[in-house]
Amino acid sequence: MNTIVLKIENTNDLENIDIAAKALRDGKLVVFPTETVYGLGGDGLRPDVIDKIFKAKGRPQDNPLILHVGDISSVDILVKEIPDVARDCMEMFWPGPLTIIFNKSDIVPLEASAGLETIAVRMPSHKIAREIIRRSGVVVAGPSANTSGRPSPTRAEHAIEDLSGKVDYIVDSGKTIVGIESTVLDVTVDPPMILRPGGVTLEDLRVLIPNVEIDRGIIDENDNLTPKSPGQKYKHYAPKAECILFGGNLNNVIKEISRRIAEDPSKKSAVLATAETIDDYRGVDILINLGSRENLSEIASNVFDALRRCDEEGADIIYVEGFEFRGLGAGIMNRLLKASGGKVVLGL
Ligand code: TXA
Ligand code: MG
């Protein structure tokens, strides 16, 4: 398949927005930007299109998709009911990086929900995304636009690398803002439960839902709990190189990473460091500054790009500094735990 890249810089570019919207209407696959990561879009109510999405990504069949809507009113026909707590969340956090799990209505095919009676819905805040969705008139199923298991795409180039030849269009609107995927909140259970931490934090949600819970299976890679969200059980976000995550006292983390680098100089090493620590490393082949520890939004927006860069530059081993599980840190650590496949040295 010939993949066409459409550069769309703003919502005035109606010509290209309409090309993308028409393609979605015609059952084609369109990679589109969102504020979190790029999505692999297609008509979420058509089983034949959903099947193409799973194939293009190489996604396991039991991992359900998120349906993206352009307006809050589009949710009504997709779900059995909108609980009050969901209504409050939509008012407060939509459009934005919060995905809500509802009991699905009959018009949502079981292919979209991977056989579940629930469906994930989100309204992105990215203006170009919303314009494309609105003008398509389609409910857009959109998993992250990476090959299954690879780091999620925060730039169109990442999607081009993974999906060129497998989708009809890739919309290029530059770097995404949040950089990690949306928070997934299940409101079909009481109390509501966070199944994936993301751009809307536990602390944000507690303002509306004081007793909101977080699925422990997603935070601790070493416990044996089964995550409630199917996507969380797979190896994920993984670079090709071996990746090890370090946590604890920051000075000890720097010392331990430095010791390992000195111990094995034959390996091409990469370190994902921060503004506060970047000057403390010596002899690193690929030294990447994720941003300041004071600004977790900056760290989140750079983390997937950094993991991909390590692969591009041929790292053998990636050492990653950890963060606290507070605020956006929970989402960042969840992705880093998965990227390292459980190879962690914590409590330093
Ligand atoms: O930010 C995002 O959410 C991005 C952009 C493109 O919108 N999309 C995204 O989609 O990350 P995906 O498919 O890569 O991740 C969807 C996650 C998976 O972990 C999946 O298992 C979970 O949501 N999920 C979807 N439907 C679910 C359901 N009915 N019950 C529980 N978990 C569900
Ligand atoms: Mg994904």
mmCIF file of C-alpha atoms and ligand atoms in Angstrom:
data_model
loop_
_atom_site.group_PDB
_atom_site.id
_atom_site.type_symbol
_atom_site.label_atom_id
_atom_site.label_comp_id
_atom_site.label_asym_id
_atom_site.label_seq_id
_atom_site.Cartn_x
_atom_site.Cartn_y
_atom_site.Cartn_z
ATOM 1 C CA MET A 1 0.000 0.000 0.000
ATOM 2 C CA ASN A 2 1.191 3.487 -0.817
ATOM 3 C CA THR A 3 1.082 5.651 2.318
ATOM 4 C CA ILE A 4 0.531 9.361 1.765
ATOM 5 C CA VAL A 5 1.898 11.804 4.345
ATOM 6 C CA LEU A 6 -0.322 14.868 4.809
ATOM 7 C CA LYS A 7 1.267 17.823 6.571
ATOM 8 C CA ILE A 8 -1.401 19.706 8.502
ATOM 9 C CA GLU A 9 -0.173 22.608 10.604
ATOM 10 C CA ASN A 10 -3.442 24.125 11.745
ATOM 11 C CA THR A 11 -7.199 23.876 11.424
ATOM 12 C CA ASN A 12 -7.257 26.368 8.538
ATOM 13 C CA ASP A 13 -5.863 23.686 6.253
ATOM 14 C CA LEU A 14 -9.336 22.430 5.423
ATOM 15 C CA GLU A 15 -8.211 20.928 2.155
ATOM 16 C CA ASN A 16 -5.983 18.345 3.837
ATOM 17 C CA ILE A 17 -8.300 17.947 6.823
ATOM 18 C CA ASP A 18 -11.061 16.992 4.394
ATOM 19 C CA ILE A 19 -8.814 14.489 2.619
ATOM 20 C CA ALA A 20 -8.177 12.772 5.961
ATOM 21 C CA ALA A 21 -11.850 13.005 6.970
ATOM 22 C CA LYS A 22 -13.059 11.541 3.663
ATOM 23 C CA ALA A 23 -10.557 8.701 3.919
ATOM 24 C CA LEU A 24 -11.975 7.786 7.344
ATOM 25 C CA ARG A 25 -15.489 7.942 5.921
ATOM 26 C CA ASP A 26 -14.400 5.617 3.125
ATOM 27 C CA GLY A 27 -13.123 2.987 5.577
ATOM 28 C CA LYS A 28 -9.446 3.810 5.123
ATOM 29 C CA LEU A 29 -6.734 3.922 7.795
ATOM 30 C CA VAL A 30 -5.493 7.375 8.800
ATOM 31 C CA VAL A 31 -2.789 8.077 11.379
ATOM 32 C CA PHE A 32 -3.813 11.271 13.173
ATOM 33 C CA PRO A 33 -2.223 13.464 15.844
ATOM 34 C CA THR A 34 -3.665 13.809 19.328
ATOM 35 C CA GLU A 35 -2.376 15.751 22.334
ATOM 36 C CA THR A 36 -1.059 12.488 23.863
ATOM 37 C CA VAL A 37 0.421 10.341 21.080
ATOM 38 C CA TYR A 38 -0.424 9.710 17.418
ATOM 39 C CA GLY A 39 -3.379 7.369 16.826
ATOM 40 C CA LEU A 40 -4.025 4.790 14.107
ATOM 41 C CA GLY A 41 -7.518 5.817 13.083
ATOM 42 C CA GLY A 42 -10.302 4.016 11.295
ATOM 43 C CA ASP A 43 -14.104 3.712 11.408
ATOM 44 C CA GLY A 44 -14.691 2.211 14.845
ATOM 45 C CA LEU A 45 -18.152 0.896 14.032
ATOM 46 C CA ARG A 46 -17.047 -1.179 11.011
ATOM 47 C CA PRO A 47 -15.663 -4.656 11.836
ATOM 48 C CA ASP A 48 -13.787 -4.873 8.500
ATOM 49 C CA VAL A 49 -11.945 -1.608 9.259
ATOM 50 C CA ILE A 50 -11.218 -2.655 12.856
ATOM 51 C CA ASP A 51 -9.714 -5.842 11.492
ATOM 52 C CA LYS A 52 -7.376 -3.748 9.289
ATOM 53 C CA ILE A 53 -6.301 -1.695 12.334
ATOM 54 C CA PHE A 54 -5.361 -4.822 14.318
ATOM 55 C CA LYS A 55 -3.411 -6.191 11.336
ATOM 56 C CA ALA A 56 -1.528 -2.948 10.611
ATOM 57 C CA LYS A 57 -0.374 -2.729 14.239
ATOM 58 C CA GLY A 58 0.162 -6.429 14.765
ATOM 59 C CA ARG A 59 -2.035 -6.020 17.842
ATOM 60 C CA PRO A 60 -3.172 -8.999 19.943
ATOM 61 C CA GLN A 61 -6.861 -9.701 19.218
ATOM 62 C CA ASP A 62 -7.891 -9.477 22.872
ATOM 63 C CA ASN A 63 -6.745 -5.872 23.339
ATOM 64 C CA PRO A 64 -9.717 -3.486 22.920
ATOM 65 C CA LEU A 65 -9.625 -0.126 21.148
ATOM 66 C CA ILE A 66 -10.473 3.414 22.225
ATOM 67 C CA LEU A 67 -13.218 5.195 20.278
ATOM 68 C CA HIS A 68 -12.451 8.882 19.656
ATOM 69 C CA VAL A 69 -15.288 11.386 19.402
ATOM 70 C CA GLY A 70 -15.292 15.008 18.291
ATOM 71 C CA ASP A 71 -18.146 16.118 20.595
ATOM 72 C CA ILE A 72 -19.511 15.060 23.960
ATOM 73 C CA SER A 73 -22.935 14.444 22.401
ATOM 74 C CA SER A 74 -21.472 11.697 20.186
ATOM 75 C CA VAL A 75 -21.023 9.502 23.268
ATOM 76 C CA ASP A 76 -24.748 8.929 23.809
ATOM 77 C CA ILE A 77 -25.252 6.345 21.073
ATOM 78 C CA LEU A 78 -22.089 4.417 21.970
ATOM 79 C CA VAL A 79 -22.931 3.620 25.574
ATOM 80 C CA LYS A 80 -25.769 2.100 27.642
ATOM 81 C CA GLU A 81 -25.768 4.952 30.138
ATOM 82 C CA ILE A 82 -23.555 7.803 31.259
ATOM 83 C CA PRO A 83 -23.167 7.551 35.050
ATOM 84 C CA ASP A 84 -23.153 10.873 36.936
ATOM 85 C CA VAL A 85 -19.502 10.443 37.842
ATOM 86 C CA ALA A 86 -18.614 10.060 34.152
ATOM 87 C CA ARG A 87 -20.661 13.122 33.278
ATOM 88 C CA ASP A 88 -18.658 15.112 35.866
ATOM 89 C CA CYS A 89 -15.352 13.807 34.496
ATOM 90 C CA MET A 90 -16.335 14.660 30.926
ATOM 91 C CA GLU A 91 -17.249 18.177 31.964
ATOM 92 C CA MET A 92 -14.012 18.684 33.849
ATOM 93 C CA PHE A 93 -11.439 16.837 31.732
ATOM 94 C CA TRP A 94 -12.806 16.693 28.180
ATOM 95 C CA PRO A 95 -11.535 17.469 25.705
ATOM 96 C CA GLY A 96 -8.305 16.053 27.066
ATOM 97 C CA PRO A 97 -6.198 13.016 27.952
ATOM 98 C CA LEU A 98 -8.842 11.012 29.828
ATOM 99 C CA THR A 99 -10.375 7.823 28.398
ATOM 100 C CA ILE A 100 -13.544 6.605 30.067
ATOM 101 C CA ILE A 101 -14.761 2.980 30.065
ATOM 102 C CA PHE A 102 -18.548 2.642 29.737
ATOM 103 C CA ASN A 103 -20.966 -0.254 29.240
ATOM 104 C CA LYS A 104 -21.273 -0.356 25.472
ATOM 105 C CA SER A 105 -24.418 -0.046 23.391
ATOM 106 C CA ASP A 106 -25.325 -2.536 20.679
ATOM 107 C CA ILE A 107 -24.089 -0.366 17.806
ATOM 108 C CA VAL A 108 -20.481 -0.821 18.998
ATOM 109 C CA PRO A 109 -19.219 -4.035 17.421
ATOM 110 C CA LEU A 110 -17.571 -6.609 19.690
ATOM 111 C CA GLU A 111 -14.540 -6.378 17.389
ATOM 112 C CA ALA A 112 -13.875 -2.856 18.762
ATOM 113 C CA SER A 113 -14.140 -3.931 22.393
ATOM 114 C CA ALA A 114 -12.298 -7.216 21.794
ATOM 115 C CA GLY A 115 -15.329 -9.151 22.986
ATOM 116 C CA LEU A 116 -15.925 -7.086 26.148
ATOM 117 C CA GLU A 117 -19.298 -5.557 27.036
ATOM 118 C CA THR A 118 -17.498 -2.302 27.868
ATOM 119 C CA ILE A 119 -16.036 0.321 25.530
ATOM 120 C CA ALA A 120 -13.344 2.962 25.973
ATOM 121 C CA VAL A 121 -14.208 6.470 24.728
ATOM 122 C CA ARG A 122 -12.173 9.629 24.593
ATOM 123 C CA MET A 123 -12.468 13.161 23.199
ATOM 124 C CA PRO A 124 -9.004 14.465 22.339
ATOM 125 C CA SER A 125 -8.158 18.116 22.889
ATOM 126 C CA HIS A 126 -5.936 18.297 19.793
ATOM 127 C CA LYS A 127 -7.772 20.735 17.517
ATOM 128 C CA ILE A 128 -6.701 19.097 14.254
ATOM 129 C CA ALA A 129 -7.765 15.685 15.578
ATOM 130 C CA ARG A 130 -11.178 16.986 16.558
ATOM 131 C CA GLU A 131 -11.674 18.750 13.237
ATOM 132 C CA ILE A 132 -10.796 15.589 11.311
ATOM 133 C CA ILE A 133 -13.120 13.472 13.476
ATOM 134 C CA ARG A 134 -15.992 15.959 13.242
ATOM 135 C CA ARG A 135 -15.743 16.406 9.505
ATOM 136 C CA SER A 136 -15.478 12.649 8.944
ATOM 137 C CA GLY A 137 -18.762 12.026 10.730
ATOM 138 C CA VAL A 138 -17.155 8.786 11.929
ATOM 139 C CA VAL A 139 -16.477 7.446 15.429
ATOM 140 C CA VAL A 140 -12.734 6.918 15.148
ATOM 141 C CA ALA A 141 -11.136 3.836 16.686
ATOM 142 C CA GLY A 142 -7.564 4.805 17.474
ATOM 143 C CA PRO A 143 -4.914 2.748 19.190
ATOM 144 C CA SER A 144 -1.502 4.371 19.419
ATOM 145 C CA ALA A 145 0.069 4.435 15.940
ATOM 146 C CA ASN A 146 3.053 2.202 16.702
ATOM 147 C CA THR A 147 3.731 -1.411 15.878
ATOM 148 C CA SER A 148 2.470 -3.364 18.884
ATOM 149 C CA GLY A 149 5.110 -3.492 21.623
ATOM 150 C CA ARG A 150 7.166 -0.525 20.398
ATOM 151 C CA PRO A 151 7.289 2.903 22.061
ATOM 152 C CA SER A 152 4.232 5.021 21.228
ATOM 153 C CA PRO A 153 4.675 7.663 18.508
ATOM 154 C CA THR A 154 5.006 11.264 19.609
ATOM 155 C CA ARG A 155 6.080 12.466 16.166
ATOM 156 C CA ALA A 156 4.743 11.596 12.701
ATOM 157 C CA GLU A 157 8.229 10.232 11.853
ATOM 158 C CA HIS A 158 7.716 7.495 14.477
ATOM 159 C CA ALA A 159 4.448 6.426 12.848
ATOM 160 C CA ILE A 160 6.069 6.571 9.410
ATOM 161 C CA GLU A 161 8.830 4.272 10.670
ATOM 162 C CA ASP A 162 6.352 1.705 12.032
ATOM 163 C CA LEU A 163 3.362 1.924 9.688
ATOM 164 C CA SER A 164 4.556 3.100 6.290
ATOM 165 C CA GLY A 165 2.975 0.859 3.648
ATOM 166 C CA LYS A 166 0.341 -0.360 6.124
ATOM 167 C CA VAL A 167 -1.968 2.666 6.308
ATOM 168 C CA ASP A 168 -3.496 4.997 3.716
ATOM 169 C CA TYR A 169 -2.577 8.352 5.247
ATOM 170 C CA ILE A 170 -0.306 9.693 7.970
ATOM 171 C CA VAL A 171 -1.174 13.210 9.123
ATOM 172 C CA ASP A 172 1.955 15.051 10.252
ATOM 173 C CA SER A 173 1.212 17.837 12.734
ATOM 174 C CA GLY A 174 4.522 17.857 14.566
ATOM 175 C CA LYS A 175 5.364 16.742 18.076
ATOM 176 C CA THR A 176 2.516 15.797 20.439
ATOM 177 C CA ILE A 177 2.221 17.746 23.687
ATOM 178 C CA VAL A 178 1.522 15.333 26.555
ATOM 179 C CA GLY A 179 3.745 12.561 25.210
ATOM 180 C CA ILE A 180 2.267 9.626 27.150
ATOM 181 C CA GLU A 181 -1.137 8.108 26.454
ATOM 182 C CA SER A 182 -4.399 9.083 28.099
ATOM 183 C CA THR A 183 -5.440 7.990 31.563
ATOM 184 C CA VAL A 184 -7.927 5.114 31.337
ATOM 185 C CA LEU A 185 -10.718 5.346 33.947
ATOM 186 C CA ASP A 186 -13.303 2.582 34.399
ATOM 187 C CA VAL A 187 -16.609 4.018 35.620
ATOM 188 C CA THR A 188 -18.496 0.727 35.289
ATOM 189 C CA VAL A 189 -17.165 -0.294 38.710
ATOM 190 C CA ASP A 190 -17.763 1.357 42.075
ATOM 191 C CA PRO A 191 -15.582 3.070 43.105
ATOM 192 C CA PRO A 192 -14.209 4.017 39.670
ATOM 193 C CA MET A 193 -10.764 2.650 38.932
ATOM 194 C CA ILE A 194 -7.767 3.960 36.991
ATOM 195 C CA LEU A 195 -6.608 1.171 34.680
ATOM 196 C CA ARG A 196 -3.779 3.157 33.077
ATOM 197 C CA PRO A 197 -2.165 6.285 34.556
ATOM 198 C CA GLY A 198 -1.664 9.132 32.089
ATOM 199 C CA GLY A 199 -2.076 12.820 31.405
ATOM 200 C CA VAL A 200 -4.945 13.273 33.893
ATOM 201 C CA THR A 201 -3.442 12.235 37.213
ATOM 202 C CA LEU A 202 -4.797 10.334 40.219
ATOM 203 C CA GLU A 203 -4.559 13.589 42.158
ATOM 204 C CA ASP A 204 -6.599 15.412 39.459
ATOM 205 C CA LEU A 205 -9.292 12.725 39.562
ATOM 206 C CA ARG A 206 -9.457 12.685 43.372
ATOM 207 C CA VAL A 207 -10.822 16.221 43.250
ATOM 208 C CA LEU A 208 -13.968 14.825 41.629
ATOM 209 C CA ILE A 209 -13.866 11.246 42.923
ATOM 210 C CA PRO A 210 -12.253 11.201 46.382
ATOM 211 C CA ASN A 211 -12.403 7.388 46.587
ATOM 212 C CA VAL A 212 -11.084 6.685 43.065
ATOM 213 C CA GLU A 213 -8.833 3.621 43.024
ATOM 214 C CA ILE A 214 -5.819 2.717 40.950
ATOM 215 C CA ASP A 215 -5.267 -0.805 39.648
ATOM 216 C CA ARG A 216 -2.197 -2.007 41.567
ATOM 217 C CA GLY A 217 -1.360 -4.420 38.760
ATOM 218 C CA ILE A 218 -0.239 -1.520 36.564
ATOM 219 C CA ILE A 219 2.139 0.167 38.947
ATOM 220 C CA ASP A 220 4.225 -2.668 40.251
ATOM 221 C CA GLU A 221 5.821 -4.748 37.529
ATOM 222 C CA ASN A 222 6.979 -7.335 40.058
ATOM 223 C CA ASP A 223 3.755 -8.228 41.769
ATOM 224 C CA ASN A 224 1.678 -11.020 40.337
ATOM 225 C CA LEU A 225 -1.601 -9.188 40.006
ATOM 226 C CA THR A 226 -3.282 -9.425 36.636
ATOM 227 C CA PRO A 227 -3.904 -5.941 35.266
ATOM 228 C CA LYS A 228 -7.577 -5.249 34.593
ATOM 229 C CA SER A 229 -6.894 -3.478 31.308
ATOM 230 C CA PRO A 230 -5.969 -6.033 28.639
ATOM 231 C CA GLY A 231 -3.332 -3.740 27.118
ATOM 232 C CA GLN A 232 -1.393 -3.524 30.355
ATOM 233 C CA LYS A 233 -0.407 -7.167 30.397
ATOM 234 C CA TYR A 234 1.703 -7.064 27.252
ATOM 235 C CA LYS A 235 5.341 -6.145 26.937
ATOM 236 C CA HIS A 236 5.108 -2.573 25.858
ATOM 237 C CA TYR A 237 6.893 0.562 24.790
ATOM 238 C CA ALA A 238 9.976 -1.566 24.512
ATOM 239 C CA PRO A 239 13.069 -0.347 22.711
ATOM 240 C CA LYS A 240 15.176 -2.983 20.962
ATOM 241 C CA ALA A 241 18.061 -2.517 23.394
ATOM 242 C CA GLU A 242 18.104 -3.913 26.927
ATOM 243 C CA CYS A 243 16.615 -1.298 29.252
ATOM 244 C CA ILE A 244 17.127 -1.039 33.019
ATOM 245 C CA LEU A 245 15.281 1.355 35.329
ATOM 246 C CA PHE A 246 16.900 2.712 38.517
ATOM 247 C CA GLY A 247 15.119 4.320 41.462
ATOM 248 C CA GLY A 248 15.884 5.649 44.908
ATOM 249 C CA ASN A 249 18.250 8.315 46.139
ATOM 250 C CA LEU A 250 19.322 10.268 43.056
ATOM 251 C CA ASN A 251 23.024 10.354 43.963
ATOM 252 C CA ASN A 252 23.011 6.596 44.449
ATOM 253 C CA VAL A 253 21.237 6.148 41.113
ATOM 254 C CA ILE A 254 23.926 8.203 39.330
ATOM 255 C CA LYS A 255 26.662 6.230 41.082
ATOM 256 C CA GLU A 256 25.156 2.848 40.225
ATOM 257 C CA ILE A 257 24.590 3.725 36.555
ATOM 258 C CA SER A 258 28.133 5.154 36.313
ATOM 259 C CA ARG A 259 29.569 2.016 37.926
ATOM 260 C CA ARG A 260 27.813 -0.230 35.415
ATOM 261 C CA ILE A 261 28.979 1.860 32.462
ATOM 262 C CA ALA A 262 32.587 1.739 33.656
ATOM 263 C CA GLU A 263 32.311 -1.997 34.302
ATOM 264 C CA ASP A 264 31.334 -2.873 30.745
ATOM 265 C CA PRO A 265 32.827 -0.326 28.306
ATOM 266 C CA SER A 266 32.373 -2.665 25.323
ATOM 267 C CA LYS A 267 28.602 -2.093 25.364
ATOM 268 C CA LYS A 268 27.230 0.960 23.574
ATOM 269 C CA SER A 269 25.493 2.668 26.489
ATOM 270 C CA ALA A 270 22.652 5.162 26.657
ATOM 271 C CA VAL A 271 21.469 7.081 29.710
ATOM 272 C CA LEU A 272 18.101 8.792 30.001
ATOM 273 C CA ALA A 273 19.091 11.511 32.449
ATOM 274 C CA THR A 274 17.543 14.783 33.583
ATOM 275 C CA ALA A 275 18.608 18.431 33.574
ATOM 276 C CA GLU A 276 19.638 18.030 37.210
ATOM 277 C CA THR A 277 21.938 15.040 36.588
ATOM 278 C CA ILE A 278 23.131 15.304 32.986
ATOM 279 C CA ASP A 279 26.532 16.761 33.925
ATOM 280 C CA ASP A 280 27.273 13.957 36.370
ATOM 281 C CA TYR A 281 27.801 11.169 33.835
ATOM 282 C CA ARG A 282 31.084 10.316 32.106
ATOM 283 C CA GLY A 283 31.852 7.998 29.221
ATOM 284 C CA VAL A 284 28.254 7.553 28.053
ATOM 285 C CA ASP A 285 27.814 6.940 24.317
ATOM 286 C CA ILE A 286 24.286 8.357 24.059
ATOM 287 C CA LEU A 287 23.414 10.810 26.827
ATOM 288 C CA ILE A 288 19.856 12.144 26.666
ATOM 289 C CA ASN A 289 18.354 14.914 28.781
ATOM 290 C CA LEU A 290 14.640 14.220 29.319
ATOM 291 C CA GLY A 291 14.133 17.636 30.896
ATOM 292 C CA SER A 292 13.915 19.044 34.391
ATOM 293 C CA ARG A 293 12.668 16.974 37.334
ATOM 294 C CA GLU A 294 10.747 20.096 38.352
ATOM 295 C CA ASN A 295 8.719 19.813 35.158
ATOM 296 C CA LEU A 296 7.282 16.319 34.740
ATOM 297 C CA SER A 297 5.254 17.452 31.713
ATOM 298 C CA GLU A 298 8.506 18.038 29.886
ATOM 299 C CA ILE A 299 9.819 14.599 30.921
ATOM 300 C CA ALA A 300 6.573 12.892 29.807
ATOM 301 C CA SER A 301 6.681 14.609 26.431
ATOM 302 C CA ASN A 302 10.220 13.362 25.735
ATOM 303 C CA VAL A 303 10.274 9.840 27.088
ATOM 304 C CA PHE A 304 9.060 7.804 24.080
ATOM 305 C CA ASP A 305 11.106 9.877 21.650
ATOM 306 C CA ALA A 306 14.204 9.234 23.767
ATOM 307 C CA LEU A 307 13.624 5.458 23.802
ATOM 308 C CA ARG A 308 13.308 5.449 20.026
ATOM 309 C CA ARG A 309 16.445 7.568 19.665
ATOM 310 C CA CYS A 310 18.439 4.992 21.625
ATOM 311 C CA ASP A 311 17.426 2.367 19.083
ATOM 312 C CA GLU A 312 18.210 4.623 16.129
ATOM 313 C CA GLU A 313 21.670 5.307 17.482
ATOM 314 C CA GLY A 314 22.294 1.615 18.087
ATOM 315 C CA ALA A 315 22.431 1.445 21.887
ATOM 316 C CA ASP A 316 23.119 -1.990 23.403
ATOM 317 C CA ILE A 317 21.934 -1.006 26.838
ATOM 318 C CA ILE A 318 19.785 1.854 28.161
ATOM 319 C CA TYR A 319 20.024 3.038 31.764
ATOM 320 C CA VAL A 320 17.030 5.065 32.895
ATOM 321 C CA GLU A 321 16.636 7.288 35.949
ATOM 322 C CA GLY A 322 13.347 6.755 37.784
ATOM 323 C CA PHE A 323 10.816 9.256 39.112
ATOM 324 C CA GLU A 324 8.409 9.419 42.018
ATOM 325 C CA PHE A 325 5.000 7.848 41.483
ATOM 326 C CA ARG A 326 3.273 11.144 42.251
ATOM 327 C CA GLY A 327 1.307 13.220 39.705
ATOM 328 C CA LEU A 328 2.444 12.662 36.126
ATOM 329 C CA GLY A 329 5.302 10.622 37.599
ATOM 330 C CA ALA A 330 2.910 7.644 37.931
ATOM 331 C CA GLY A 331 2.255 7.608 34.180
ATOM 332 C CA ILE A 332 5.925 8.101 33.352
ATOM 333 C CA MET A 333 7.009 5.285 35.692
ATOM 334 C CA ASN A 334 4.300 2.949 34.369
ATOM 335 C CA ARG A 335 5.724 3.398 30.828
ATOM 336 C CA LEU A 336 9.333 3.049 32.002
ATOM 337 C CA LEU A 337 8.541 -0.110 33.988
ATOM 338 C CA LYS A 338 7.029 -1.625 30.870
ATOM 339 C CA ALA A 339 9.860 -0.435 28.611
ATOM 340 C CA SER A 340 12.323 -2.151 30.909
ATOM 341 C CA GLY A 341 10.261 -5.345 30.931
ATOM 342 C CA GLY A 342 10.550 -5.490 34.712
ATOM 343 C CA LYS A 343 14.349 -5.017 34.806
ATOM 344 C CA VAL A 344 14.433 -2.617 37.707
ATOM 345 C CA VAL A 345 16.850 -1.691 40.449
ATOM 346 C CA LEU A 346 14.781 0.237 42.975
ATOM 347 C CA GLY A 347 15.413 1.441 46.506
ATOM 348 C CA LEU A 348 19.002 2.589 45.871
HETATM 349 O O1 TXA B 1 -3.829 8.659 24.464
HETATM 350 C C1 TXA B 1 -4.355 7.633 24.036
HETATM 351 O O2 TXA B 1 -5.196 7.009 24.702
HETATM 352 C C2 TXA B 1 -3.939 7.154 22.647
HETATM 353 C C3 TXA B 1 -4.391 8.201 21.626
HETATM 354 C C4 TXA B 1 -4.142 7.772 20.217
HETATM 355 O O3 TXA B 1 -5.722 8.519 21.844
HETATM 356 N N1 TXA B 1 -4.515 5.873 22.358
HETATM 357 C C5 TXA B 1 -4.083 4.733 22.960
HETATM 358 O O4 TXA B 1 -4.709 3.577 22.549
HETATM 359 O O5 TXA B 1 -3.195 4.720 23.788
HETATM 360 P P1 TXA B 1 -4.149 2.121 22.837
HETATM 361 O O6 TXA B 1 -5.042 1.223 22.068
HETATM 362 O O7 TXA B 1 -2.724 2.070 22.516
HETATM 363 O O8 TXA B 1 -4.426 1.884 24.364
HETATM 364 C C6 TXA B 1 -5.746 1.660 24.825
HETATM 365 C C7 TXA B 1 -5.696 1.096 26.222
HETATM 366 C C8 TXA B 1 -5.190 -0.336 26.219
HETATM 367 O O9 TXA B 1 -4.363 -0.537 27.343
HETATM 368 C C9 TXA B 1 -6.491 -1.133 26.341
HETATM 369 O O10 TXA B 1 -6.299 -2.403 26.913
HETATM 370 C C10 TXA B 1 -7.325 -0.228 27.209
HETATM 371 O O11 TXA B 1 -7.019 1.072 26.764
HETATM 372 N N2 TXA B 1 -8.757 -0.479 26.994
HETATM 373 C C11 TXA B 1 -9.480 -0.215 25.883
HETATM 374 N N3 TXA B 1 -10.746 -0.615 26.034
HETATM 375 C C12 TXA B 1 -10.843 -1.139 27.268
HETATM 376 C C13 TXA B 1 -11.903 -1.741 28.011
HETATM 377 N N4 TXA B 1 -13.132 -1.871 27.504
HETATM 378 N N5 TXA B 1 -11.637 -2.190 29.263
HETATM 379 C C14 TXA B 1 -10.397 -2.035 29.797
HETATM 380 N N6 TXA B 1 -9.347 -1.484 29.145
HETATM 381 C C15 TXA B 1 -9.575 -1.047 27.893
HETATM 382 MG MG MG B 2 -0.688 1.656 22.687
#
